[in-house]
Amino acid sequence: MTPQAPTNLVSKPGTVYLVGAGPGDPGLITVTGRDLLCRADAVVYDALANPALLAHAPATARRLDVGKRARHHKLTQDQTNQLLLDLAREGLMVVRLKGGDPYLFGRGAEECAFLAAHGVRCEVVPGVTAGIAGPATAGIPVTHRKTASTVTIVTGHEDPTKGHTSVDYAGLAALIGTGGTACFYMGVGRLPAIAAALTAQGLSADTPAAAVQWGTLPRQRSVRGTLATLSGAVIAQGLGAPAIIVVGAVAALTDPGLDFFTDRPLFGVRVLVTRTRHQASELSAQLQAAGAQVIEAPTLELVPPADWDVVDAALDRLAHPPADGGYRWLVLTSVNAVDTLADRLHATGHDARALAGVRLAVVGQATADALHARLAVRADLQPPRFTAAALAQAMADAGGLSGARCLLLRADIARPGLPAALTRAGARVDEVVAYETRPPAAMDPDALDALRAGAVDWVTFTSSSTARNLYRLLGADAALLSGVKTASIGPATTETVRTLGLGPTVQAAASTLDALVASLVQAHGPAPG
Ligand code: SAH
């Protein structure tokens, strides 16, 4: 059976799509929402929409931040409405990205009505709302067959003690008292007033209650208590907005398995990842899957070589092997090398057929995947473990290296181990610099803030240059690293880290990202709470 296309989406110019961004985790946007983002001409987004989602939008799309936090509006609602109208009237396909679900306390209906009144079509893509998802990742199911049969979504924005609240606290207290759940949005600052209003309506002060801040995100924090104790606990733990307050029996559930989110081995652990901007994502993704909060500090930038002559000449030799012998092997040791290969083949009028006569050796699954994604080509050889000697041995076993001409596309700062091992095995190696690396001009400001605030537990080093460059970038602030545990990918990197006067605390058992993550998990021991 042919699988159905995920959506029957038609995106139209001059239309505004109110897209629910989900509660925080960028994976919790809908498929339709992501597809629309991928085609947007303009994205207008809120403070609570995860900025990571913007990466889906085309590079050419306009990105407009209308983020607002209580009492600090970057754009008034009228200005936002007008902006959406103007963009649509320019004939653009506009995605209005709103945290959670657009119709839950997001003024989505007002934006829709305004656009419709001005003749602009507006469509809504629902989203996963924070009041259900946040409790879920804090271990609280908002309904439960035995415990809660109703759930009420309530605004905590209005002060119940002021007397003009539109929330029926008597009705709410009755629902909760008979086994219902209430989820308050925008209520953490008014928690004492909310608790007072509910108890004034006869709800027991012992009714279970919980607060969940930054739900579904690695930095999620939650506290549990009762209507009597929660407010004090929230203050003691320093929780603030954005948070959901859950009131009802479900807030006391501790059934096994409910804590799937917080029981991950690195939950609550803050890791500074130093790599190139391009490459950090794989390590970051693995750390995040283990629950860690990742702060990326790019320490290398990739730049094209000064000119492409040498690369292009080598690729031309691949495409048109000379009579005296073409390349037998093309060795690719990074995703970046694959990117250069694909880009330069295209730029010089070639395509994947240029690789027809050469065997391909790759290092690492990510490189193999990139080769498939960029050129729809399979690698002939991928050693299970990467060391220069293992790769040379595998290539020799797979067809001999003696007298074989090998093309090695690599970074300017690659270590000499691999070409030396190939040459020892009898190969004739052409090393070609596919990309150059250099430190960025300045330390990433968010990463620096995190270090200064003491909000970093670990720093990972995946090469000597990441360690050296981080030191250089930090300058006088390098002292901040003394309180941070370090994880190194292998012996050479460890040596450099030591020379710089640091640990490292752990070294990966093998020089792979998997092993690096594993070493961190092992060093960290059992998850908190
Ligand atoms: N439309 C959004 C809600 C917007 S109102 C939705 O459907 O989720 C903003 C409130 O949402 C915040 O004050 C907070 O109560 C809640 N909120 C949004 N994201 C949250 C998160 N990640 N964790 C906890 N609460 C969140």
mmCIF file of N, CA and C and ligand atoms in Angstrom, residues 23-24 48 99-102 104-106 128-131 184-187 212-217 242-244, ligand 1:
data_model
loop_
_atom_site.group_PDB
_atom_site.id
_atom_site.type_symbol
_atom_site.label_atom_id
_atom_site.label_comp_id
_atom_site.label_asym_id
_atom_site.label_seq_id
_atom_site.Cartn_x
_atom_site.Cartn_y
_atom_site.Cartn_z
ATOM 1 N N PRO A 23 3.703 23.491 22.661
ATOM 2 C CA PRO A 23 3.967 24.016 24.000
ATOM 3 C C PRO A 23 5.408 24.452 24.260
ATOM 4 N N GLY A 24 6.335 24.094 23.418
ATOM 5 C CA GLY A 24 7.729 24.467 23.693
ATOM 6 C C GLY A 24 8.687 23.571 22.924
ATOM 7 N N LEU A 48 6.406 32.888 22.950
ATOM 8 C CA LEU A 48 6.324 31.504 23.422
ATOM 9 C C LEU A 48 6.468 30.469 22.308
ATOM 10 N N GLY A 99 2.314 30.315 20.248
ATOM 11 C CA GLY A 99 2.607 29.262 21.218
ATOM 12 C C GLY A 99 1.391 28.386 21.478
ATOM 13 N N GLY A 100 1.623 27.094 21.663
ATOM 14 C CA GLY A 100 0.534 26.177 22.003
ATOM 15 C C GLY A 100 -0.495 26.088 20.904
ATOM 16 N N ASP A 101 -1.750 26.279 21.269
ATOM 17 C CA ASP A 101 -2.850 26.279 20.304
ATOM 18 C C ASP A 101 -3.282 27.734 20.073
ATOM 19 N N PRO A 102 -3.512 28.105 18.810
ATOM 20 C CA PRO A 102 -3.807 29.519 18.518
ATOM 21 C C PRO A 102 -5.103 30.026 19.158
ATOM 22 N N LEU A 104 -6.309 29.050 22.132
ATOM 23 C CA LEU A 104 -6.351 29.002 23.592
ATOM 24 C C LEU A 104 -5.566 30.177 24.150
ATOM 25 N N PHE A 105 -6.273 31.157 24.631
ATOM 26 C CA PHE A 105 -5.673 32.344 25.245
ATOM 27 C C PHE A 105 -4.587 32.962 24.364
ATOM 28 N N GLY A 106 -4.820 32.935 23.068
ATOM 29 C CA GLY A 106 -3.795 33.468 22.176
ATOM 30 C C GLY A 106 -4.323 34.595 21.295
ATOM 31 N N VAL A 128 -0.699 21.714 19.926
ATOM 32 C CA VAL A 128 -0.684 21.032 21.226
ATOM 33 C C VAL A 128 -0.588 22.112 22.299
ATOM 34 N N THR A 129 -1.526 22.100 23.214
ATOM 35 C CA THR A 129 -1.567 23.202 24.170
ATOM 36 C C THR A 129 -0.758 22.916 25.438
ATOM 37 N N ALA A 130 -0.191 23.979 25.997
ATOM 38 C CA ALA A 130 0.705 23.847 27.150
ATOM 39 C C ALA A 130 -0.007 23.282 28.375
ATOM 40 N N GLY A 131 -1.290 23.560 28.509
ATOM 41 C CA GLY A 131 -2.017 23.136 29.709
ATOM 42 C C GLY A 131 -2.243 21.641 29.791
ATOM 43 N N PHE A 184 -4.734 26.121 34.984
ATOM 44 C CA PHE A 184 -4.695 27.576 34.894
ATOM 45 C C PHE A 184 -3.523 28.024 34.038
ATOM 46 N N TYR A 185 -3.809 28.844 33.050
ATOM 47 C CA TYR A 185 -2.767 29.479 32.242
ATOM 48 C C TYR A 185 -2.538 30.887 32.812
ATOM 49 N N MET A 186 -1.337 31.381 32.649
ATOM 50 C CA MET A 186 -1.006 32.759 33.031
ATOM 51 C C MET A 186 -1.341 33.028 34.498
ATOM 52 N N GLY A 187 -1.205 32.009 35.350
ATOM 53 C CA GLY A 187 -1.695 32.164 36.706
ATOM 54 C C GLY A 187 -0.640 32.130 37.794
ATOM 55 N N VAL A 212 3.925 23.805 36.744
ATOM 56 C CA VAL A 212 4.895 23.312 35.764
ATOM 57 C C VAL A 212 5.383 24.491 34.944
ATOM 58 N N GLN A 213 6.673 24.792 35.061
ATOM 59 C CA GLN A 213 7.246 25.887 34.282
ATOM 60 C C GLN A 213 8.019 25.323 33.093
ATOM 61 N N TRP A 214 7.947 26.019 31.963
ATOM 62 C CA TRP A 214 8.655 25.597 30.743
ATOM 63 C C TRP A 214 8.384 24.136 30.415
ATOM 64 N N GLY A 215 7.113 23.726 30.519
ATOM 65 C CA GLY A 215 6.740 22.332 30.261
ATOM 66 C C GLY A 215 7.175 21.869 28.876
ATOM 67 N N THR A 216 7.546 20.628 28.769
ATOM 68 C CA THR A 216 8.015 19.900 27.576
ATOM 69 C C THR A 216 9.430 20.283 27.151
ATOM 70 N N LEU A 217 10.013 21.268 27.793
ATOM 71 C CA LEU A 217 11.373 21.701 27.417
ATOM 72 C C LEU A 217 12.408 21.106 28.376
ATOM 73 N N PRO A 242 6.797 31.160 32.040
ATOM 74 C CA PRO A 242 5.459 30.636 31.812
ATOM 75 C C PRO A 242 5.233 29.333 32.573
ATOM 76 N N ALA A 243 4.099 29.266 33.247
ATOM 77 C CA ALA A 243 3.806 28.053 34.009
ATOM 78 C C ALA A 243 2.326 27.749 33.973
ATOM 79 N N ILE A 244 2.031 26.478 34.103
ATOM 80 C CA ILE A 244 0.663 25.986 34.219
ATOM 81 C C ILE A 244 0.451 25.575 35.672
HETATM 82 N N1 SAH B 1 -1.921 29.407 23.280
HETATM 83 C C1 SAH B 1 -1.076 28.919 24.334
HETATM 84 C C2 SAH B 1 -1.293 29.653 25.636
HETATM 85 C C3 SAH B 1 -0.963 31.112 25.551
HETATM 86 S S1 SAH B 1 -1.196 31.955 27.066
HETATM 87 C C4 SAH B 1 -1.286 27.420 24.506
HETATM 88 O O1 SAH B 1 -2.220 26.868 23.947
HETATM 89 O O2 SAH B 1 -0.493 26.771 25.195
HETATM 90 C C5 SAH B 1 0.396 31.877 27.779
HETATM 91 C C6 SAH B 1 0.411 30.922 28.956
HETATM 92 O O3 SAH B 1 0.537 29.600 28.476
HETATM 93 C C7 SAH B 1 1.573 31.093 29.895
HETATM 94 O O4 SAH B 1 1.338 32.135 30.809
HETATM 95 C C8 SAH B 1 1.580 29.769 30.577
HETATM 96 O O5 SAH B 1 0.573 29.670 31.524
HETATM 97 C C9 SAH B 1 1.214 28.846 29.443
HETATM 98 N N2 SAH B 1 2.400 28.252 28.804
HETATM 99 C C10 SAH B 1 2.806 28.398 27.542
HETATM 100 N N3 SAH B 1 3.896 27.643 27.298
HETATM 101 C C11 SAH B 1 4.156 26.991 28.455
HETATM 102 C C12 SAH B 1 5.122 26.034 28.857
HETATM 103 N N4 SAH B 1 6.060 25.581 28.009
HETATM 104 N N5 SAH B 1 5.079 25.553 30.116
HETATM 105 C C13 SAH B 1 4.144 25.975 30.985
HETATM 106 N N6 SAH B 1 3.217 26.883 30.661
HETATM 107 C C14 SAH B 1 3.209 27.375 29.414
#
